[in-house]
Short mmCIF file of N, CA and C in Angstrom, two decimals:
data_model
loop_
_atom_site.label_atom_id
_atom_site.label_comp_id
_atom_site.label_asym_id
_atom_site.label_seq_id
_atom_site.Cartn_x
_atom_site.Cartn_y
_atom_site.Cartn_z
N MET A 1 0.84 -1.19 0.02
CA MET A 1 0.00 0.02 0.00
C MET A 1 0.87 1.25 0.00
N THR A 2 0.44 2.23 -0.72
CA THR A 2 1.12 3.52 -0.75
C THR A 2 0.39 4.48 0.15
N ARG A 3 1.18 5.17 0.98
CA ARG A 3 0.60 6.06 1.99
C ARG A 3 0.80 7.51 1.56
N VAL A 4 -0.25 8.30 1.79
CA VAL A 4 -0.21 9.73 1.49
C VAL A 4 -0.42 10.43 2.80
N CYS A 5 0.44 11.48 3.07
CA CYS A 5 0.28 12.26 4.29
C CYS A 5 0.32 13.74 3.93
N LEU A 6 -0.65 14.46 4.40
CA LEU A 6 -0.76 15.90 4.20
C LEU A 6 -0.47 16.59 5.55
N ILE A 7 0.47 17.50 5.53
CA ILE A 7 0.88 18.19 6.75
C ILE A 7 0.33 19.61 6.66
N GLY A 8 -0.53 19.95 7.62
CA GLY A 8 -1.28 21.19 7.61
C GLY A 8 -0.43 22.41 7.96
N GLU A 9 -0.86 23.53 7.41
CA GLU A 9 -0.24 24.83 7.77
C GLU A 9 -0.50 25.12 9.24
N ALA A 10 0.40 25.85 9.85
CA ALA A 10 0.22 26.27 11.25
C ALA A 10 -1.06 27.12 11.34
N GLY A 11 -1.83 26.91 12.38
CA GLY A 11 -3.04 27.65 12.59
C GLY A 11 -4.24 27.14 11.85
N VAL A 12 -4.09 26.03 11.10
CA VAL A 12 -5.18 25.42 10.36
C VAL A 12 -5.44 24.06 10.95
N ASP A 13 -6.68 23.73 11.22
CA ASP A 13 -7.05 22.36 11.61
C ASP A 13 -7.36 21.64 10.32
N LEU A 14 -6.32 20.94 9.79
CA LEU A 14 -6.42 20.36 8.48
C LEU A 14 -7.55 19.39 8.29
N ALA A 15 -7.74 18.45 9.25
CA ALA A 15 -8.82 17.46 9.13
C ALA A 15 -10.15 18.15 9.09
N VAL A 16 -10.38 19.12 9.94
CA VAL A 16 -11.68 19.83 9.97
C VAL A 16 -11.89 20.57 8.63
N GLU A 17 -10.93 21.25 8.16
CA GLU A 17 -11.03 22.01 6.93
C GLU A 17 -11.31 21.11 5.72
N LEU A 18 -10.59 19.99 5.63
CA LEU A 18 -10.80 19.09 4.51
C LEU A 18 -12.20 18.45 4.57
N LEU A 19 -12.61 18.02 5.75
CA LEU A 19 -13.89 17.30 5.86
C LEU A 19 -15.06 18.27 5.84
N ALA A 20 -14.85 19.59 5.99
CA ALA A 20 -15.89 20.56 5.88
C ALA A 20 -16.26 20.84 4.43
N SER A 21 -15.33 20.50 3.55
CA SER A 21 -15.59 20.74 2.11
C SER A 21 -16.15 19.49 1.43
N GLU A 22 -17.24 19.65 0.70
CA GLU A 22 -17.86 18.50 0.07
C GLU A 22 -16.92 17.89 -0.97
N THR A 23 -16.17 18.68 -1.69
CA THR A 23 -15.27 18.19 -2.72
C THR A 23 -14.13 17.39 -2.11
N ALA A 24 -13.50 17.93 -1.08
CA ALA A 24 -12.40 17.19 -0.39
C ALA A 24 -12.98 15.94 0.30
N ARG A 25 -14.11 16.08 0.92
CA ARG A 25 -14.71 14.94 1.63
C ARG A 25 -15.02 13.83 0.62
N ASP A 26 -15.52 14.17 -0.57
CA ASP A 26 -15.78 13.17 -1.59
C ASP A 26 -14.48 12.49 -2.06
N ALA A 27 -13.42 13.28 -2.23
CA ALA A 27 -12.15 12.71 -2.68
C ALA A 27 -11.58 11.75 -1.64
N LEU A 28 -11.84 12.02 -0.39
CA LEU A 28 -11.29 11.20 0.73
C LEU A 28 -12.24 10.12 1.21
N SER A 29 -13.47 10.12 0.68
CA SER A 29 -14.52 9.23 1.24
C SER A 29 -14.19 7.75 1.16
N SER A 30 -13.44 7.30 0.23
CA SER A 30 -13.14 5.88 0.13
C SER A 30 -11.92 5.44 0.92
N TYR A 31 -11.33 6.37 1.70
CA TYR A 31 -10.12 6.08 2.47
C TYR A 31 -10.40 6.17 3.95
N GLU A 32 -9.68 5.39 4.71
CA GLU A 32 -9.70 5.53 6.17
C GLU A 32 -8.65 6.55 6.55
N ILE A 33 -9.11 7.62 7.18
CA ILE A 33 -8.25 8.75 7.52
C ILE A 33 -7.54 8.51 8.90
N ASP A 34 -6.28 8.78 8.90
CA ASP A 34 -5.43 8.60 10.09
C ASP A 34 -4.78 9.95 10.40
N GLU A 35 -4.33 10.14 11.61
CA GLU A 35 -3.58 11.36 12.02
C GLU A 35 -2.22 10.90 12.58
N PRO A 36 -1.23 10.65 11.70
CA PRO A 36 0.07 10.15 12.19
C PRO A 36 0.89 11.21 12.91
N PHE A 37 0.63 12.45 12.60
CA PHE A 37 1.35 13.58 13.23
C PHE A 37 0.31 14.66 13.55
N GLU A 38 0.66 15.52 14.49
CA GLU A 38 -0.24 16.60 14.83
C GLU A 38 -0.53 17.44 13.57
N ASN A 39 -1.81 17.72 13.38
CA ASN A 39 -2.28 18.52 12.24
C ASN A 39 -1.87 17.91 10.88
N ALA A 40 -1.95 16.60 10.77
CA ALA A 40 -1.67 15.88 9.53
C ALA A 40 -2.81 14.91 9.27
N VAL A 41 -3.02 14.65 8.03
CA VAL A 41 -4.04 13.68 7.58
C VAL A 41 -3.32 12.67 6.65
N ALA A 42 -3.55 11.38 6.94
CA ALA A 42 -2.91 10.33 6.11
C ALA A 42 -3.96 9.32 5.66
N VAL A 43 -3.74 8.76 4.50
CA VAL A 43 -4.59 7.68 3.97
C VAL A 43 -3.65 6.70 3.26
N GLU A 44 -4.15 5.46 3.09
CA GLU A 44 -3.49 4.46 2.34
C GLU A 44 -4.20 4.29 1.00
N THR A 45 -3.42 4.30 -0.10
CA THR A 45 -3.95 4.09 -1.42
C THR A 45 -3.41 2.79 -1.99
N ILE A 46 -3.92 2.36 -3.09
CA ILE A 46 -3.48 1.09 -3.65
C ILE A 46 -2.18 1.16 -4.47
N SER A 47 -1.81 2.36 -4.89
CA SER A 47 -0.62 2.46 -5.73
C SER A 47 -0.07 3.87 -5.75
N LEU A 48 1.11 4.02 -6.29
CA LEU A 48 1.71 5.35 -6.44
C LEU A 48 0.87 6.19 -7.37
N GLY A 49 0.32 5.59 -8.43
CA GLY A 49 -0.55 6.34 -9.33
C GLY A 49 -1.82 6.84 -8.63
N ALA A 50 -2.41 6.00 -7.80
CA ALA A 50 -3.57 6.41 -7.05
C ALA A 50 -3.24 7.55 -6.06
N ALA A 51 -2.08 7.45 -5.46
CA ALA A 51 -1.63 8.50 -4.51
C ALA A 51 -1.49 9.84 -5.24
N VAL A 52 -0.83 9.83 -6.39
CA VAL A 52 -0.63 11.05 -7.13
C VAL A 52 -1.97 11.61 -7.62
N SER A 53 -2.87 10.72 -8.03
CA SER A 53 -4.19 11.17 -8.47
C SER A 53 -4.96 11.79 -7.33
N LEU A 54 -4.89 11.23 -6.15
CA LEU A 54 -5.57 11.81 -5.00
C LEU A 54 -5.01 13.20 -4.71
N LEU A 55 -3.69 13.35 -4.74
CA LEU A 55 -3.07 14.66 -4.52
C LEU A 55 -3.52 15.65 -5.58
N ASN A 56 -3.63 15.21 -6.81
CA ASN A 56 -4.13 16.08 -7.88
C ASN A 56 -5.58 16.50 -7.62
N ASP A 57 -6.39 15.56 -7.15
CA ASP A 57 -7.80 15.90 -6.86
C ASP A 57 -7.92 16.89 -5.73
N LEU A 58 -6.94 16.85 -4.78
CA LEU A 58 -6.98 17.74 -3.62
C LEU A 58 -6.15 19.01 -3.81
N ASN A 59 -5.62 19.21 -5.01
CA ASN A 59 -4.68 20.33 -5.21
C ASN A 59 -5.15 21.67 -4.69
N TRP A 60 -6.41 22.04 -4.90
CA TRP A 60 -6.91 23.34 -4.45
C TRP A 60 -6.70 23.50 -2.95
N TYR A 61 -6.92 22.40 -2.19
CA TYR A 61 -6.74 22.43 -0.74
C TYR A 61 -5.28 22.41 -0.36
N LEU A 62 -4.48 21.67 -1.09
CA LEU A 62 -3.06 21.56 -0.80
C LEU A 62 -2.37 22.93 -0.89
N VAL A 63 -2.74 23.70 -1.92
CA VAL A 63 -2.14 25.01 -2.10
C VAL A 63 -2.51 25.94 -0.96
N ARG A 64 -3.70 25.82 -0.40
CA ARG A 64 -4.19 26.74 0.62
C ARG A 64 -3.98 26.30 2.05
N LEU A 65 -3.93 25.01 2.32
CA LEU A 65 -3.96 24.50 3.70
C LEU A 65 -2.80 23.62 4.11
N VAL A 66 -1.95 23.25 3.15
CA VAL A 66 -0.93 22.17 3.41
C VAL A 66 0.48 22.73 3.15
N THR A 67 1.39 22.46 4.12
CA THR A 67 2.81 22.83 3.93
C THR A 67 3.53 21.76 3.11
N ASP A 68 3.20 20.50 3.36
CA ASP A 68 3.90 19.39 2.68
C ASP A 68 2.90 18.28 2.40
N ALA A 69 3.01 17.74 1.17
CA ALA A 69 2.25 16.55 0.79
C ALA A 69 3.31 15.49 0.49
N ILE A 70 3.31 14.42 1.26
CA ILE A 70 4.36 13.39 1.11
C ILE A 70 3.73 12.03 0.85
N VAL A 71 4.50 11.19 0.19
CA VAL A 71 4.03 9.86 -0.24
C VAL A 71 5.05 8.82 0.19
N GLN A 72 4.57 7.72 0.80
CA GLN A 72 5.46 6.62 1.13
C GLN A 72 5.15 5.45 0.22
N GLU A 73 6.04 5.15 -0.67
CA GLU A 73 5.87 4.08 -1.65
C GLU A 73 6.87 2.95 -1.31
N PRO A 74 6.37 1.77 -0.82
CA PRO A 74 7.25 0.67 -0.43
C PRO A 74 8.22 0.19 -1.50
N SER A 75 7.83 0.31 -2.77
CA SER A 75 8.71 -0.16 -3.83
C SER A 75 9.93 0.74 -3.98
N VAL A 76 9.86 1.95 -3.44
CA VAL A 76 10.99 2.90 -3.48
C VAL A 76 11.77 2.81 -2.16
N SER A 77 11.04 2.89 -1.04
CA SER A 77 11.66 2.80 0.28
C SER A 77 10.58 2.45 1.29
N GLU A 78 10.93 1.55 2.18
CA GLU A 78 10.00 1.15 3.26
C GLU A 78 9.94 2.23 4.35
N ALA A 79 11.06 2.97 4.51
CA ALA A 79 11.17 3.91 5.64
C ALA A 79 11.09 5.37 5.27
N GLU A 80 11.46 5.70 4.05
CA GLU A 80 11.52 7.12 3.65
C GLU A 80 10.31 7.48 2.80
N TRP A 81 9.97 8.75 2.86
CA TRP A 81 8.85 9.34 2.08
C TRP A 81 9.36 10.00 0.84
N LEU A 82 8.45 10.35 -0.03
CA LEU A 82 8.75 11.08 -1.29
C LEU A 82 7.95 12.40 -1.23
N SER A 83 8.55 13.46 -1.71
CA SER A 83 7.77 14.66 -1.86
C SER A 83 6.73 14.45 -2.97
N ARG A 84 5.71 15.25 -3.03
CA ARG A 84 4.69 15.12 -4.08
C ARG A 84 5.35 15.21 -5.47
N GLU A 85 6.27 16.16 -5.63
CA GLU A 85 6.92 16.36 -6.90
C GLU A 85 7.71 15.11 -7.33
N LEU A 86 8.43 14.53 -6.38
CA LEU A 86 9.25 13.35 -6.71
C LEU A 86 8.37 12.16 -6.97
N ALA A 87 7.28 12.00 -6.19
CA ALA A 87 6.35 10.89 -6.42
C ALA A 87 5.74 11.02 -7.82
N THR A 88 5.40 12.23 -8.19
CA THR A 88 4.83 12.41 -9.55
C THR A 88 5.87 12.10 -10.61
N ALA A 89 7.09 12.51 -10.44
CA ALA A 89 8.16 12.23 -11.39
C ALA A 89 8.41 10.73 -11.55
N ILE A 90 8.35 10.01 -10.44
CA ILE A 90 8.54 8.54 -10.48
C ILE A 90 7.33 7.90 -11.18
N ARG A 91 6.15 8.33 -10.85
CA ARG A 91 4.93 7.80 -11.47
C ARG A 91 4.95 8.05 -12.98
N ASN A 92 5.41 9.22 -13.39
CA ASN A 92 5.46 9.57 -14.82
C ASN A 92 6.70 9.03 -15.52
N GLU A 93 7.50 8.25 -14.83
CA GLU A 93 8.72 7.63 -15.34
C GLU A 93 9.72 8.64 -15.83
N VAL A 94 9.73 9.81 -15.23
CA VAL A 94 10.72 10.87 -15.53
C VAL A 94 12.00 10.58 -14.73
N VAL A 95 11.83 10.00 -13.54
CA VAL A 95 12.93 9.65 -12.66
C VAL A 95 12.80 8.19 -12.29
N GLU A 96 13.93 7.49 -12.26
CA GLU A 96 13.95 6.11 -11.80
C GLU A 96 14.02 6.09 -10.26
N PRO A 97 13.33 5.24 -9.59
CA PRO A 97 13.40 5.21 -8.08
C PRO A 97 14.82 5.09 -7.60
N ALA A 98 15.68 4.35 -8.31
CA ALA A 98 17.04 4.16 -7.83
C ALA A 98 17.87 5.46 -7.90
N GLU A 99 17.41 6.43 -8.66
CA GLU A 99 18.10 7.69 -8.79
C GLU A 99 17.71 8.68 -7.69
N THR A 100 16.84 8.32 -6.79
CA THR A 100 16.38 9.18 -5.73
C THR A 100 17.13 8.91 -4.45
N GLY A 101 17.00 9.75 -3.47
CA GLY A 101 17.57 9.45 -2.19
C GLY A 101 18.79 10.30 -1.84
N THR A 102 19.25 11.08 -2.79
CA THR A 102 20.42 11.95 -2.49
C THR A 102 20.01 13.21 -1.73
N PHE A 103 18.95 13.82 -2.21
CA PHE A 103 18.48 15.10 -1.67
C PHE A 103 17.30 14.83 -0.73
N LEU A 104 17.43 15.35 0.51
CA LEU A 104 16.45 15.01 1.55
C LEU A 104 15.92 16.24 2.29
N LYS A 105 14.75 16.11 2.77
CA LYS A 105 14.13 17.05 3.69
C LYS A 105 13.81 16.25 4.92
N VAL A 106 14.48 16.57 6.05
CA VAL A 106 14.38 15.76 7.23
C VAL A 106 13.62 16.55 8.29
N PHE A 107 12.51 16.01 8.75
CA PHE A 107 11.74 16.61 9.82
C PHE A 107 12.11 15.93 11.13
N GLY A 108 12.19 16.72 12.19
CA GLY A 108 12.31 16.16 13.53
C GLY A 108 10.95 15.73 14.05
N VAL A 109 10.90 14.77 14.90
CA VAL A 109 9.67 14.28 15.51
C VAL A 109 9.75 14.44 17.00
N ILE A 110 8.79 15.12 17.54
CA ILE A 110 8.70 15.32 19.01
C ILE A 110 7.50 14.56 19.53
N GLU A 111 7.75 13.66 20.47
CA GLU A 111 6.66 12.89 21.07
C GLU A 111 5.90 13.79 22.03
N PRO A 112 4.60 13.63 22.10
CA PRO A 112 3.82 14.45 23.03
C PRO A 112 4.08 14.05 24.49
N ASP A 113 3.90 14.99 25.36
CA ASP A 113 4.05 14.72 26.79
C ASP A 113 2.86 13.84 27.24
N ALA A 114 3.19 12.89 28.09
CA ALA A 114 2.11 12.03 28.65
C ALA A 114 1.30 12.86 29.65
N PRO A 115 0.00 12.59 29.76
CA PRO A 115 -0.81 13.29 30.75
C PRO A 115 -0.23 13.01 32.14
N GLU A 116 -0.20 14.03 32.97
CA GLU A 116 0.40 13.89 34.29
C GLU A 116 -0.41 12.97 35.20
N ASP A 117 -1.70 13.22 35.28
CA ASP A 117 -2.57 12.42 36.16
C ASP A 117 -3.95 12.31 35.53
N PRO A 118 -4.12 11.44 34.56
CA PRO A 118 -5.44 11.38 33.93
C PRO A 118 -6.51 10.87 34.87
N ASP A 119 -7.67 11.44 34.73
CA ASP A 119 -8.81 11.02 35.52
C ASP A 119 -9.16 9.57 35.14
N GLU A 120 -9.32 8.69 36.10
CA GLU A 120 -9.58 7.27 35.81
C GLU A 120 -10.87 7.02 35.10
N GLU A 121 -11.82 7.97 35.24
CA GLU A 121 -13.14 7.76 34.65
C GLU A 121 -13.13 8.01 33.12
N PHE A 122 -12.13 8.71 32.65
CA PHE A 122 -12.09 9.03 31.25
C PHE A 122 -10.87 8.42 30.58
N THR A 123 -11.04 7.99 29.35
CA THR A 123 -9.91 7.49 28.60
C THR A 123 -9.28 8.68 27.88
N VAL A 124 -8.00 8.85 28.08
CA VAL A 124 -7.30 9.94 27.41
C VAL A 124 -6.80 9.45 26.07
N GLU A 125 -7.23 10.12 25.04
CA GLU A 125 -6.81 9.77 23.69
C GLU A 125 -5.38 10.24 23.50
N PRO A 126 -4.45 9.36 23.14
CA PRO A 126 -3.08 9.81 22.98
C PRO A 126 -2.97 10.80 21.80
N ARG A 127 -2.19 11.84 22.00
CA ARG A 127 -1.98 12.83 20.97
C ARG A 127 -0.86 12.29 20.03
N PRO A 128 -0.95 12.60 18.78
CA PRO A 128 0.10 12.17 17.86
C PRO A 128 1.34 13.03 18.00
N PRO A 129 2.49 12.52 17.56
CA PRO A 129 3.73 13.32 17.64
C PRO A 129 3.66 14.54 16.76
N THR A 130 4.54 15.49 17.01
CA THR A 130 4.57 16.75 16.25
C THR A 130 5.82 16.72 15.35
N LEU A 131 5.65 17.20 14.11
CA LEU A 131 6.80 17.38 13.24
C LEU A 131 7.38 18.76 13.46
N THR A 132 8.70 18.84 13.51
CA THR A 132 9.34 20.15 13.68
C THR A 132 9.73 20.68 12.31
N GLU A 133 10.40 21.85 12.35
CA GLU A 133 10.88 22.47 11.10
C GLU A 133 11.83 21.48 10.41
N PRO A 134 11.76 21.44 9.08
CA PRO A 134 12.61 20.53 8.31
C PRO A 134 14.03 21.09 8.16
N MET A 135 14.94 20.13 7.99
CA MET A 135 16.31 20.42 7.68
C MET A 135 16.60 19.77 6.30
N PHE A 136 17.13 20.55 5.38
CA PHE A 136 17.54 19.98 4.11
C PHE A 136 18.92 19.40 4.26
N ALA A 137 19.11 18.21 3.73
CA ALA A 137 20.40 17.50 3.85
C ALA A 137 20.65 16.67 2.61
N GLN A 138 21.92 16.39 2.38
CA GLN A 138 22.30 15.59 1.27
C GLN A 138 22.93 14.28 1.81
N ARG A 139 22.45 13.13 1.31
CA ARG A 139 22.95 11.86 1.76
C ARG A 139 24.40 11.72 1.21
N VAL A 140 25.29 11.36 2.06
CA VAL A 140 26.69 11.14 1.69
C VAL A 140 27.14 9.77 2.11
N ASP A 141 27.70 8.97 1.19
CA ASP A 141 28.14 7.64 1.46
C ASP A 141 27.02 6.82 2.09
N ASP A 142 25.82 6.94 1.58
CA ASP A 142 24.63 6.25 2.09
C ASP A 142 24.23 6.57 3.52
N GLU A 143 24.76 7.69 4.03
CA GLU A 143 24.47 8.13 5.39
C GLU A 143 23.67 9.40 5.36
N ILE A 144 22.66 9.50 6.26
CA ILE A 144 21.86 10.70 6.41
C ILE A 144 22.44 11.49 7.53
N PRO A 145 22.76 12.78 7.31
CA PRO A 145 23.28 13.61 8.43
C PRO A 145 22.28 13.67 9.57
N SER A 146 22.78 13.77 10.77
CA SER A 146 21.89 13.87 11.97
C SER A 146 21.09 15.15 11.94
N TYR A 147 19.85 15.06 12.36
CA TYR A 147 19.03 16.23 12.53
C TYR A 147 19.58 17.05 13.68
N ASP A 148 19.97 18.28 13.39
CA ASP A 148 20.68 19.10 14.42
C ASP A 148 20.03 20.44 14.73
N LEU A 149 18.78 20.63 14.32
CA LEU A 149 18.13 21.89 14.58
C LEU A 149 17.59 22.00 16.02
N ARG A 150 17.34 20.85 16.63
CA ARG A 150 16.89 20.75 18.02
C ARG A 150 16.89 19.28 18.42
N GLU A 151 16.74 19.04 19.69
CA GLU A 151 16.71 17.62 20.13
C GLU A 151 15.33 17.04 19.80
N VAL A 152 15.37 15.87 19.17
CA VAL A 152 14.12 15.24 18.73
C VAL A 152 14.22 13.71 19.07
N ALA A 153 13.01 13.09 19.18
CA ALA A 153 12.92 11.70 19.47
C ALA A 153 13.24 10.85 18.26
N ASP A 154 12.91 11.35 17.07
CA ASP A 154 13.07 10.57 15.83
C ASP A 154 13.05 11.58 14.68
N THR A 155 13.15 11.02 13.46
CA THR A 155 13.06 11.87 12.28
C THR A 155 12.18 11.24 11.22
N VAL A 156 11.67 12.06 10.35
CA VAL A 156 10.94 11.61 9.17
C VAL A 156 11.75 12.11 7.97
N VAL A 157 12.21 11.18 7.13
CA VAL A 157 13.05 11.51 5.99
C VAL A 157 12.17 11.54 4.75
N VAL A 158 12.26 12.66 4.01
CA VAL A 158 11.52 12.81 2.74
C VAL A 158 12.50 13.06 1.64
N ARG A 159 12.46 12.21 0.65
CA ARG A 159 13.26 12.39 -0.55
C ARG A 159 12.66 13.48 -1.39
N VAL A 160 13.48 14.41 -1.89
CA VAL A 160 12.98 15.50 -2.69
C VAL A 160 13.74 15.58 -4.01
N THR A 161 13.20 16.37 -4.96
CA THR A 161 13.85 16.53 -6.25
C THR A 161 15.01 17.50 -6.04
N PRO A 162 15.96 17.49 -6.99
CA PRO A 162 17.04 18.49 -6.92
C PRO A 162 16.53 19.90 -6.93
N GLU A 163 15.46 20.17 -7.63
CA GLU A 163 14.89 21.52 -7.70
C GLU A 163 14.31 21.94 -6.33
N GLU A 164 13.65 21.03 -5.67
CA GLU A 164 13.14 21.33 -4.33
C GLU A 164 14.25 21.56 -3.31
N PHE A 165 15.35 20.86 -3.52
CA PHE A 165 16.50 20.97 -2.65
C PHE A 165 17.26 22.27 -2.89
N GLY A 166 17.14 22.76 -4.11
CA GLY A 166 17.86 23.98 -4.49
C GLY A 166 19.12 23.65 -5.32
N ALA A 167 19.25 22.43 -5.76
CA ALA A 167 20.42 21.99 -6.48
C ALA A 167 20.15 21.87 -7.96
N GLY A 168 18.95 22.13 -8.40
CA GLY A 168 18.61 21.88 -9.81
C GLY A 168 18.40 23.07 -10.65
#
């Protein structure tokens, strides 16, 4: 399965905004929506082509409400994501998957604080982790430079095109 994740602009409740619109709601209606990160919406599609088509269907909303649209395609990488532009280039056979992975956008991941003393009568819904500001990096000798903008629990690695990186 190919996963699509939309990361919302600061100050926007992305899920609420998308589901408030009939057009976006219709485009997302056949998918189970997940929130892997704070203010992010993710769905699983059947293929890279379906993922790119969904992003194209949601383009009006992406331009206005989303900072990043990323795609995780297992045939390219099990652990790393692709930018929308790179996913489209791979789908259109402009770029070979093996030619990707040099230019990266690395987000830090901050785990939410656990509730100090939750009331036993209520179930506290765990909050998703937060993505921090991205760091652009270039893979060298198959190694990803460490995220050094702040201390983080983990990272999310997104492969980007040379143009998105500023090298093209």
